[in-house]
Amino acid sequence: MGIYERKQREKEQRKIGIINAARKVFSNKGFNTATIEEIAMEAELSPGTLYLYFKGKEELHTSLSIEILKHLADEIQKVVGQDISAEEKIKRFCDVFIDMYEYDSNILINLFHLQSGETLKNLSDEFLQQIKTHSTMAHGAMVDVIKEGIDQGIFIEEHPVVLADILWSSYAGVVLWVDSKRVLNSQKDFVKSTLKTAFKIILKGLKKK
Amino acid sequence: MGIYERKQREKEQRKIGIINAARKVFSNKGFNTATIEEIAMEAELSPGTLYLYFKGKEELHTSLSIEILKHLADEIQKVVGQDISAEEKIKRFCDVFIDMYEYDSNILINLFHLQSGETLKNLSDEFLQQIKTHSTMAHGAMVDVIKEGIDQGIFIEEHPVVLADILWSSYAGVVLWVDSKRVLNSQKDFVKSTLKTAFKIILKGLKKK
Amino acid sequence: MGIYERKQREKEQRKIGIINAARKVFSNKGFNTATIEEIAMEAELSPGTLYLYFKGKEELHTSLSIEILKHLADEIQKVVGQDISAEEKIKRFCDVFIDMYEYDSNILINLFHLQSGETLKNLSDEFLQQIKTHSTMAHGAMVDVIKEGIDQGIFIEEHPVVLADILWSSYAGVVLWVDSKRVLNSQKDFVKSTLKTAFKIILKGLKKK
Amino acid sequence: MGIYERKQREKEQRKIGIINAARKVFSNKGFNTATIEEIAMEAELSPGTLYLYFKGKEELHTSLSIEILKHLADEIQKVVGQDISAEEKIKRFCDVFIDMYEYDSNILINLFHLQSGETLKNLSDEFLQQIKTHSTMAHGAMVDVIKEGIDQGIFIEEHPVVLADILWSSYAGVVLWVDSKRVLNSQKDFVKSTLKTAFKIILKGLKKK
DNA sequence: TATGAATGAGGTTTCATTCAT
DNA sequence: TATGAATGAAACCTCATTCAT
């Protein structure tokens, strides 16, 4: 490996380190309450250093979200490539959400928050484009599976994009909502089981007969 | 009406005026970016005056969300009281979401944002309690309808609370997600039609056979 | 006087107070070294308050310079209106510079610094316009006097604008240079006497014979 | 040449390279806005390396100014040695200014900025001494020529130092002022022609009759 | 000698909140 | 009750400087 590649790699590592620190702090405190200083401390760096890798707080937060989105898109695409039925794939999508939620519940929450209002405005075109790309990828994979199901005469004949939207947003909605109930009522974590039930209902709703 | 009552009433009116101003500003800018001064200007009051009615920015935002939640709960409960089938009620719930979205798309978005992470933490017990109350009410109404359906042997025999969660969060998720797609891709507004399709699918999934 | 006028007046007074504080601090420390906090302390206000009246450090500094320029333009125009010979008016211009220098030597220095390189770039159009206006006024007055002299056959027949430039810039140059010698060599203040000699030489140079 | 001398020479060359880079950057951006990193890039070196040759930004800037001053002093002294009349020498001084302005207009501007307030304060004694030395040299040369003229009965009998001050500062003032007009009004460059006219006027003013 | 990533002090700026009127 | 000027804490961010390599 040349010296340039090593440097590049180190730089990438450092970026990941910072993003991981940011993940922890943003998860605990939320965007407003989190401070750059805190993230720097978590990353065991000085505040100034963060600015060598990210233009500012906003960009750091967005980068984190994109990282998550990328991961989600990857996992979903893996499912599409598998040699299983469309129905089974829909179930696996559900598992992907569950896995991510179990790995770090805040990851998903963060992501879904990115995808609406407040955050989307004031985003640089570059980042907006990245989000679109990965989002389209993840969503496109879902659309493909739906299409597959429709073509095989298994799913109802609605517009596949709409069905994928419903699938995605129901899963996302369940995560947000059930997780918030958990926080609000300090109850047990029902996200997983609720997601599974949601899957069953929606799958049944999707099927032709 | 006594003088005290009138005063009380006026105060309430003023509070509503402020909350409406806050709704506009928070909708456009989000919690962070919105400033008290802007809200005051929108309400045609001075910043100081807002503090006579609300303890601070946080409380104002929460009050707004509660207001919305209250409205939603009301609308949902109206549905429960109607003399129609459980199935039809589920459909009406969908209409309630659509109506609110059409009245002010940001209203719903705002509400769903309340329901997680960032905002819920650091909330005074009093407000947490109010949120719980109204939330429980709205949600409870849904649970009742689900129960009704189960008792009548129309719906599948899952835990009614879970089913209501799924119903609620799917609707909410669709609004958030499809609305964000609208913003991201500057496309037409498919929230209404997608919500309707979602309803059909979920209803089909809910039904026993 | 109406309440609005009074408010406006008070606001203007406050602005002047801040500019005066800024004058002291900028004079002592220069633009870089001076801090907003220091100026605020000098003005017996909090840092934040300064931002109610000026957009930032840059604008504050520019406002100060414009204030000075305005004053200089006023004084010079007064001279033009007087019922004395063109020759005498040129001498009075010299006195105006001397007066301003004696009132606060840093005032003039500051002004001349505004008028070149570093500061002029990055200036908002609004301020650039104001500077142009006042600058043109002051300079135009000088041009008028020169023209007067030429028309009366007293002064050499060069382009009046060029002659006014030379007059102005020689005066300014002397102030900058002799003052810097004073600082560098901790010598006595020869600005006044040197300016007077400069006046004599230039006047002689300007005259036709 | 021994190895030590060569090293010394190389070091000197490197210093000059850095100073030239600094000249460009300081010229374009001014002292505040210019950054060490930019200068390093311009010099095709790393920021750290600059600190091997200069103690810091301040010293670098001062070194640049001294370099310019040294050059100016050299050119002026060359004039003094020539076998021409005092009157002609004064004219040549004007040419020196014009040449430097034409070579790099920012050079002179930069120099004149050194000579007051902000920059002079906070300067180490060592540098202050160097500035004094070269300044005295340049200025002394002018004084000599003036004296020459007075002794030959050509120039008026004012204190030679004062006359040299006026000469120097008028030239400097014209450069600063006319150049700033150029920037402000985006007009043609009249520095050269205005300087020439200034020379004529002042020379006429200096002459005994 | 040269590097350039990291530092961190310290500046500018914002804005929720207060309080005299 | 209403005001809105003033506050000042606290955040973001910059960049001259250092130091391990």
Coordinates of N, CA and C in Angstrom, one line a residue, chain A residues 7-154:
Chain A
K7 N -2.5 7.2 4.1 CA -2.9 8.5 4.6 C -4.5 8.6 4.4
Q8 N -4.9 8.3 3.2 CA -6.3 8.4 2.9 C -7.1 7.5 3.8
R9 N -6.5 6.3 4.0 CA -7.2 5.4 4.9 C -7.3 5.9 6.3
E10 N -6.2 6.4 6.8 CA -6.2 7.0 8.1 C -7.2 8.1 8.3
K11 N -7.2 8.9 7.3 CA -8.2 10.0 7.3 C -9.6 9.5 7.4
E12 N -9.9 8.4 6.6 CA -11.2 7.8 6.6 C -11.5 7.3 8.0
Q13 N -10.5 6.6 8.6 CA -10.7 6.1 9.9 C -11.0 7.1 10.9
R14 N -10.3 8.2 10.8 CA -10.5 9.3 11.7 C -12.0 9.9 11.6
K15 N -12.4 10.0 10.3 CA -13.7 10.5 10.1 C -14.8 9.5 10.7
I16 N -14.5 8.2 10.5 CA -15.4 7.3 11.1 C -15.5 7.4 12.6
G17 N -14.3 7.6 13.2 CA -14.2 7.7 14.6 C -15.0 8.9 15.1
I18 N -14.9 10.0 14.4 CA -15.7 11.2 14.8 C -17.2 10.9 14.6
I19 N -17.5 10.3 13.5 CA -19.0 10.0 13.3 C -19.5 9.1 14.4
N20 N -18.7 8.2 14.8 CA -19.1 7.3 15.9 C -19.3 8.0 17.2
A21 N -18.4 9.0 17.5 CA -18.5 9.8 18.7 C -19.8 10.6 18.6
A22 N -20.0 11.2 17.4 CA -21.2 12.0 17.1 C -22.5 11.2 17.3
R23 N -22.4 9.9 16.9 CA -23.6 9.1 17.0 C -24.0 9.0 18.5
K24 N -23.0 8.7 19.3 CA -23.3 8.6 20.8 C -23.9 9.9 21.3
V25 N -23.2 11.0 21.0 CA -23.7 12.2 21.6 C -25.0 12.7 21.1
F26 N -25.2 12.6 19.8 CA -26.5 13.0 19.2 C -27.6 12.1 19.7
S27 N -27.3 10.8 19.9 CA -28.3 9.9 20.4 C -28.8 10.3 21.8
N28 N -27.8 10.6 22.6 CA -28.1 10.9 24.0 C -28.8 12.3 24.2
K29 N -28.3 13.2 23.4 CA -28.7 14.6 23.6 C -29.6 15.2 22.6
G30 N -29.6 14.7 21.4 CA -30.3 15.3 20.3 C -29.5 16.4 19.7
F31 N -29.9 16.8 18.5 CA -29.1 17.7 17.8 C -28.8 19.1 18.5
N32 N -29.8 19.6 19.0 CA -29.7 21.0 19.7 C -28.8 20.9 20.9
T33 N -29.1 20.0 21.7 CA -28.4 20.0 23.0 C -27.0 19.5 22.9
A34 N -26.7 18.6 21.9 CA -25.4 18.2 21.7 C -24.4 19.3 21.3
T35 N -23.2 19.3 21.9 CA -22.3 20.3 21.5 C -21.1 19.7 20.8
I36 N -20.5 20.5 20.0 CA -19.3 20.1 19.3 C -18.2 19.7 20.3
E37 N -18.1 20.4 21.4 CA -17.1 20.2 22.4 C -17.3 18.7 22.9
E38 N -18.5 18.4 23.2 CA -18.9 17.1 23.8 C -18.4 16.0 22.8
I39 N -18.8 16.2 21.6 CA -18.5 15.2 20.5 C -17.0 15.1 20.4
A40 N -16.3 16.2 20.5 CA -14.8 16.2 20.4 C -14.3 15.4 21.6
M41 N -14.8 15.6 22.8 CA -14.3 14.9 24.0 C -14.6 13.4 23.8
E42 N -15.7 13.1 23.3 CA -16.1 11.7 23.1 C -15.1 11.0 22.1
A43 N -14.7 11.8 21.1 CA -13.8 11.3 20.0 C -12.4 11.4 20.5
E44 N -12.2 11.9 21.7 CA -10.8 12.2 22.2 C -10.0 13.0 21.2
L45 N -10.6 14.1 20.8 CA -10.0 15.0 19.9 C -10.3 16.4 20.4
S46 N -9.7 17.4 19.9 CA -10.0 18.8 20.2 C -11.1 19.3 19.3
P47 N -11.9 20.2 19.7 CA -13.0 20.8 18.9 C -12.5 21.2 17.5
G48 N -11.3 21.8 17.5 CA -10.8 22.3 16.2 C -10.6 21.2 15.2
T49 N -10.2 20.1 15.7 CA -9.9 19.0 14.8 C -11.1 18.5 14.0
L50 N -12.3 18.6 14.7 CA -13.5 18.2 14.0 C -13.7 19.0 12.8
Y51 N -13.3 20.2 12.8 CA -13.5 21.1 11.7 C -12.6 20.8 10.5
L52 N -11.6 20.0 10.8 CA -10.7 19.5 9.7 C -11.4 18.5 8.8
Y53 N -12.4 17.8 9.5 CA -13.0 16.7 8.8 C -14.5 17.0 8.4
F54 N -15.1 18.0 9.1 CA -16.5 18.3 8.8 C -16.6 19.8 8.9
K55 N -17.4 20.4 8.0 CA -17.5 21.8 7.9 C -18.2 22.4 9.2
G56 N -19.0 21.7 9.9 CA -19.6 22.2 11.1 C -20.5 21.1 11.6
K57 N -21.3 21.6 12.6 CA -22.2 20.7 13.3 C -23.2 20.0 12.4
E58 N -23.8 20.9 11.6 CA -24.8 20.4 10.6 C -24.2 19.3 9.7
E59 N -23.1 19.6 9.1 CA -22.5 18.6 8.2 C -22.2 17.3 8.9
L60 N -21.7 17.4 10.2 CA -21.4 16.2 10.9 C -22.6 15.4 11.1
H61 N -23.7 16.1 11.5 CA -24.9 15.4 11.8 C -25.5 14.7 10.5
T62 N -25.4 15.4 9.4 CA -25.9 14.9 8.2 C -25.0 13.7 7.7
S63 N -23.7 13.8 7.9 CA -22.8 12.7 7.5 C -23.2 11.5 8.3
L64 N -23.5 11.6 9.6 CA -23.9 10.5 10.4 C -25.1 9.9 9.8
S65 N -26.1 10.7 9.5 CA -27.3 10.2 9.0 C -27.1 9.4 7.7
I66 N -26.3 10.0 6.8 CA -26.1 9.4 5.5 C -25.4 8.0 5.7
E67 N -24.5 8.0 6.7 CA -23.8 6.7 7.0 C -24.8 5.6 7.3
I68 N -25.8 6.0 8.1 CA -26.8 5.1 8.6 C -27.6 4.7 7.4
L69 N -28.0 5.7 6.6 CA -28.9 5.4 5.4 C -28.1 4.4 4.5
K70 N -26.9 4.7 4.3 CA -26.0 3.8 3.4 C -26.1 2.4 3.9
H71 N -25.9 2.3 5.2 CA -25.9 0.9 5.8 C -27.3 0.2 5.6
L72 N -28.3 1.0 5.8 CA -29.7 0.5 5.6 C -29.9 0.0 4.2
A73 N -29.5 0.9 3.3 CA -29.6 0.6 1.8 C -28.9 -0.7 1.5
D74 N -27.6 -0.8 2.0 CA -26.8 -2.0 1.8 C -27.6 -3.3 2.2
E75 N -28.0 -3.2 3.5 CA -28.7 -4.4 4.0 C -29.9 -4.8 3.2
I76 N -30.7 -3.8 2.8 CA -31.9 -4.0 2.0 C -31.5 -4.6 0.7
Q77 N -30.5 -4.1 0.1 CA -30.1 -4.7 -1.2 C -29.6 -6.1 -1.2
K78 N -29.0 -6.4 0.0 CA -28.6 -7.8 0.2 C -29.8 -8.7 0.1
V79 N -30.8 -8.3 0.7 CA -32.0 -9.1 0.7 C -32.5 -9.4 -0.7
V80 N -32.5 -8.3 -1.5 CA -33.1 -8.5 -2.9 C -32.3 -9.6 -3.6
G81 N -31.0 -9.7 -3.4 CA -30.2 -10.6 -4.2 C -30.4 -12.1 -3.8
Q82 N -31.0 -12.3 -2.6 CA -31.2 -13.6 -2.1 C -32.2 -14.5 -2.9
D83 N -32.0 -15.8 -2.9 CA -32.8 -16.7 -3.7 C -34.0 -17.2 -2.9
I84 N -34.9 -16.2 -2.5 CA -36.1 -16.6 -1.8 C -37.3 -15.9 -2.4
S85 N -38.4 -16.3 -1.9 CA -39.6 -15.7 -2.5 C -39.8 -14.2 -2.2
A86 N -40.6 -13.5 -3.0 CA -40.9 -12.1 -2.7 C -41.5 -12.0 -1.3
E87 N -42.3 -12.8 -1.0 CA -43.0 -12.8 0.3 C -41.9 -12.9 1.4
E88 N -41.0 -13.8 1.3 CA -40.0 -14.0 2.3 C -39.1 -12.7 2.3
K89 N -38.9 -12.1 1.2 CA -38.0 -10.9 1.2 C -38.6 -9.8 2.0
I90 N -39.9 -9.7 1.8 CA -40.6 -8.6 2.6 C -40.4 -8.8 4.1
K91 N -40.4 -10.1 4.4 CA -40.2 -10.4 5.9 C -38.8 -10.1 6.3
R92 N -37.8 -10.3 5.4 CA -36.4 -10.0 5.7 C -36.3 -8.5 5.8
F93 N -37.0 -7.7 5.0 CA -36.9 -6.3 5.2 C -37.2 -5.9 6.6
C94 N -38.3 -6.5 7.1 CA -38.7 -6.3 8.5 C -37.5 -6.6 9.4
D95 N -36.8 -7.7 9.1 CA -35.7 -8.1 10.0 C -34.6 -7.1 10.0
V96 N -34.4 -6.5 8.8 CA -33.3 -5.5 8.7 C -33.6 -4.4 9.6
F97 N -34.9 -3.9 9.6 CA -35.3 -2.8 10.5 C -35.1 -3.3 11.9
I98 N -35.5 -4.5 12.2 CA -35.3 -5.0 13.6 C -33.9 -5.0 14.0
D99 N -33.1 -5.6 13.1 CA -31.6 -5.7 13.4 C -31.0 -4.3 13.7
M100 N -31.4 -3.4 12.9 CA -30.8 -2.0 13.1 C -31.3 -1.4 14.3
Y101 N -32.6 -1.6 14.6 CA -33.1 -1.1 15.8 C -32.5 -1.7 17.0
E102 N -32.2 -3.0 17.0 CA -31.6 -3.6 18.1 C -30.1 -3.3 18.3
Y103 N -29.5 -3.0 17.1 CA -28.1 -2.7 17.2 C -27.9 -1.3 17.9
D104 N -28.7 -0.4 17.5 CA -28.7 0.9 18.2 C -30.0 1.6 17.8
S105 N -30.9 1.6 18.7 CA -32.3 2.2 18.4 C -32.2 3.6 18.0
N106 N -31.2 4.3 18.5 CA -31.2 5.7 18.1 C -30.8 5.9 16.7
I107 N -30.0 4.9 16.1 CA -29.6 5.0 14.7 C -30.8 5.3 13.9
L108 N -31.8 4.4 14.0 CA -32.9 4.4 13.1 C -33.7 5.7 13.3
I109 N -34.0 6.0 14.6 CA -34.7 7.2 14.9 C -34.1 8.4 14.2
N110 N -32.8 8.5 14.4 CA -32.0 9.6 13.8 C -32.3 9.7 12.3
L111 N -32.3 8.5 11.7 CA -32.4 8.4 10.2 C -33.8 8.9 9.8
F112 N -34.8 8.5 10.5 CA -36.2 8.8 10.1 C -36.4 10.3 10.3
H113 N -35.7 10.8 11.3 CA -35.8 12.3 11.5 C -35.1 13.1 10.4
L114 N -34.1 12.5 9.9 CA -33.4 13.2 8.8 C -34.4 13.4 7.7
Q115 N -35.2 12.4 7.5 CA -36.1 12.4 6.3 C -37.3 13.2 6.5
S116 N -37.2 14.2 7.3 CA -38.4 15.1 7.2 C -38.1 16.5 7.7
G117 N -38.9 17.3 7.1 CA -38.9 18.8 7.4 C -37.7 19.4 7.9
E118 N -37.7 19.8 9.1 CA -36.6 20.5 9.8 C -35.2 20.3 9.2
T119 N -34.8 19.1 9.1 CA -33.4 18.8 8.7 C -33.2 18.9 7.2
L120 N -34.2 18.5 6.4 CA -34.0 18.5 5.0 C -33.8 19.9 4.4
K121 N -34.5 20.9 5.0 CA -34.2 22.3 4.6 C -32.8 22.6 5.0
N122 N -32.3 23.6 4.3 CA -30.9 24.1 4.6 C -29.9 23.0 4.5
L123 N -30.1 22.1 3.6 CA -29.1 21.1 3.4 C -28.4 21.4 2.1
S124 N -27.0 21.2 2.1 CA -26.3 21.5 0.8 C -26.7 20.5 -0.3
D125 N -26.7 21.0 -1.5 CA -27.1 20.1 -2.6 C -26.3 18.8 -2.6
E126 N -25.0 18.9 -2.3 CA -24.2 17.7 -2.3 C -24.8 16.6 -1.4
F127 N -25.1 17.1 -0.2 CA -25.6 16.1 0.8 C -27.0 15.6 0.4
L128 N -27.8 16.6 -0.1 CA -29.2 16.3 -0.5 C -29.1 15.2 -1.6
Q129 N -28.1 15.3 -2.5 CA -28.0 14.4 -3.6 C -27.6 13.0 -3.0
Q130 N -26.7 13.0 -2.0 CA -26.3 11.7 -1.4 C -27.5 11.0 -0.8
I131 N -28.2 11.8 -0.1 CA -29.4 11.3 0.6 C -30.3 10.7 -0.4
K132 N -30.6 11.4 -1.5 CA -31.5 10.9 -2.5 C -30.9 9.6 -3.1
T133 N -29.7 9.6 -3.4 CA -29.1 8.4 -4.0 C -29.3 7.2 -3.1
H134 N -28.9 7.3 -1.9 CA -29.0 6.1 -1.0 C -30.5 5.8 -0.7
S135 N -31.3 6.8 -0.6 CA -32.7 6.6 -0.3 C -33.3 5.9 -1.5
T136 N -33.0 6.4 -2.7 CA -33.6 5.8 -3.9 C -33.1 4.3 -4.0
M137 N -31.9 4.1 -3.6 CA -31.4 2.7 -3.7 C -32.2 1.8 -2.8
A138 N -32.3 2.2 -1.5 CA -33.0 1.4 -0.5 C -34.5 1.2 -1.0
H139 N -35.0 2.3 -1.3 CA -36.4 2.3 -1.7 C -36.6 1.5 -3.0
G140 N -35.7 1.7 -3.9 CA -35.8 1.0 -5.2 C -35.7 -0.5 -5.0
A141 N -34.9 -0.9 -4.1 CA -34.8 -2.4 -3.8 C -36.1 -2.9 -3.4
M142 N -36.8 -2.1 -2.5 CA -38.1 -2.6 -2.1 C -39.1 -2.6 -3.3
V143 N -39.0 -1.6 -4.1 CA -39.9 -1.6 -5.2 C -39.7 -2.8 -6.1
D144 N -38.5 -3.2 -6.3 CA -38.2 -4.4 -7.1 C -38.9 -5.6 -6.6
V145 N -38.7 -5.8 -5.3 CA -39.3 -6.9 -4.6 C -40.9 -6.9 -4.8
I146 N -41.4 -5.8 -4.6 CA -42.9 -5.7 -4.8 C -43.3 -6.0 -6.2
K147 N -42.5 -5.5 -7.2 CA -42.8 -5.7 -8.6 C -42.7 -7.3 -8.8
E148 N -41.7 -7.9 -8.3 CA -41.5 -9.3 -8.4 C -42.7 -10.0 -8.0
G149 N -43.2 -9.6 -6.8 CA -44.4 -10.2 -6.3 C -45.6 -10.0 -7.2
I150 N -45.8 -8.8 -7.7 CA -46.9 -8.5 -8.5 C -46.8 -9.4 -9.8
D151 N -45.6 -9.4 -10.4 CA -45.4 -10.2 -11.6 C -45.7 -11.6 -11.4
Q152 N -45.4 -12.1 -10.2 CA -45.7 -13.5 -10.0 C -47.1 -13.8 -9.6
G153 N -47.9 -12.7 -9.6 CA -49.3 -12.8 -9.3 C -49.6 -13.0 -7.8
I154 N -48.6 -12.7 -7.0 CA -48.8 -12.9 -5.5 C -49.4 -11.7 -4.9

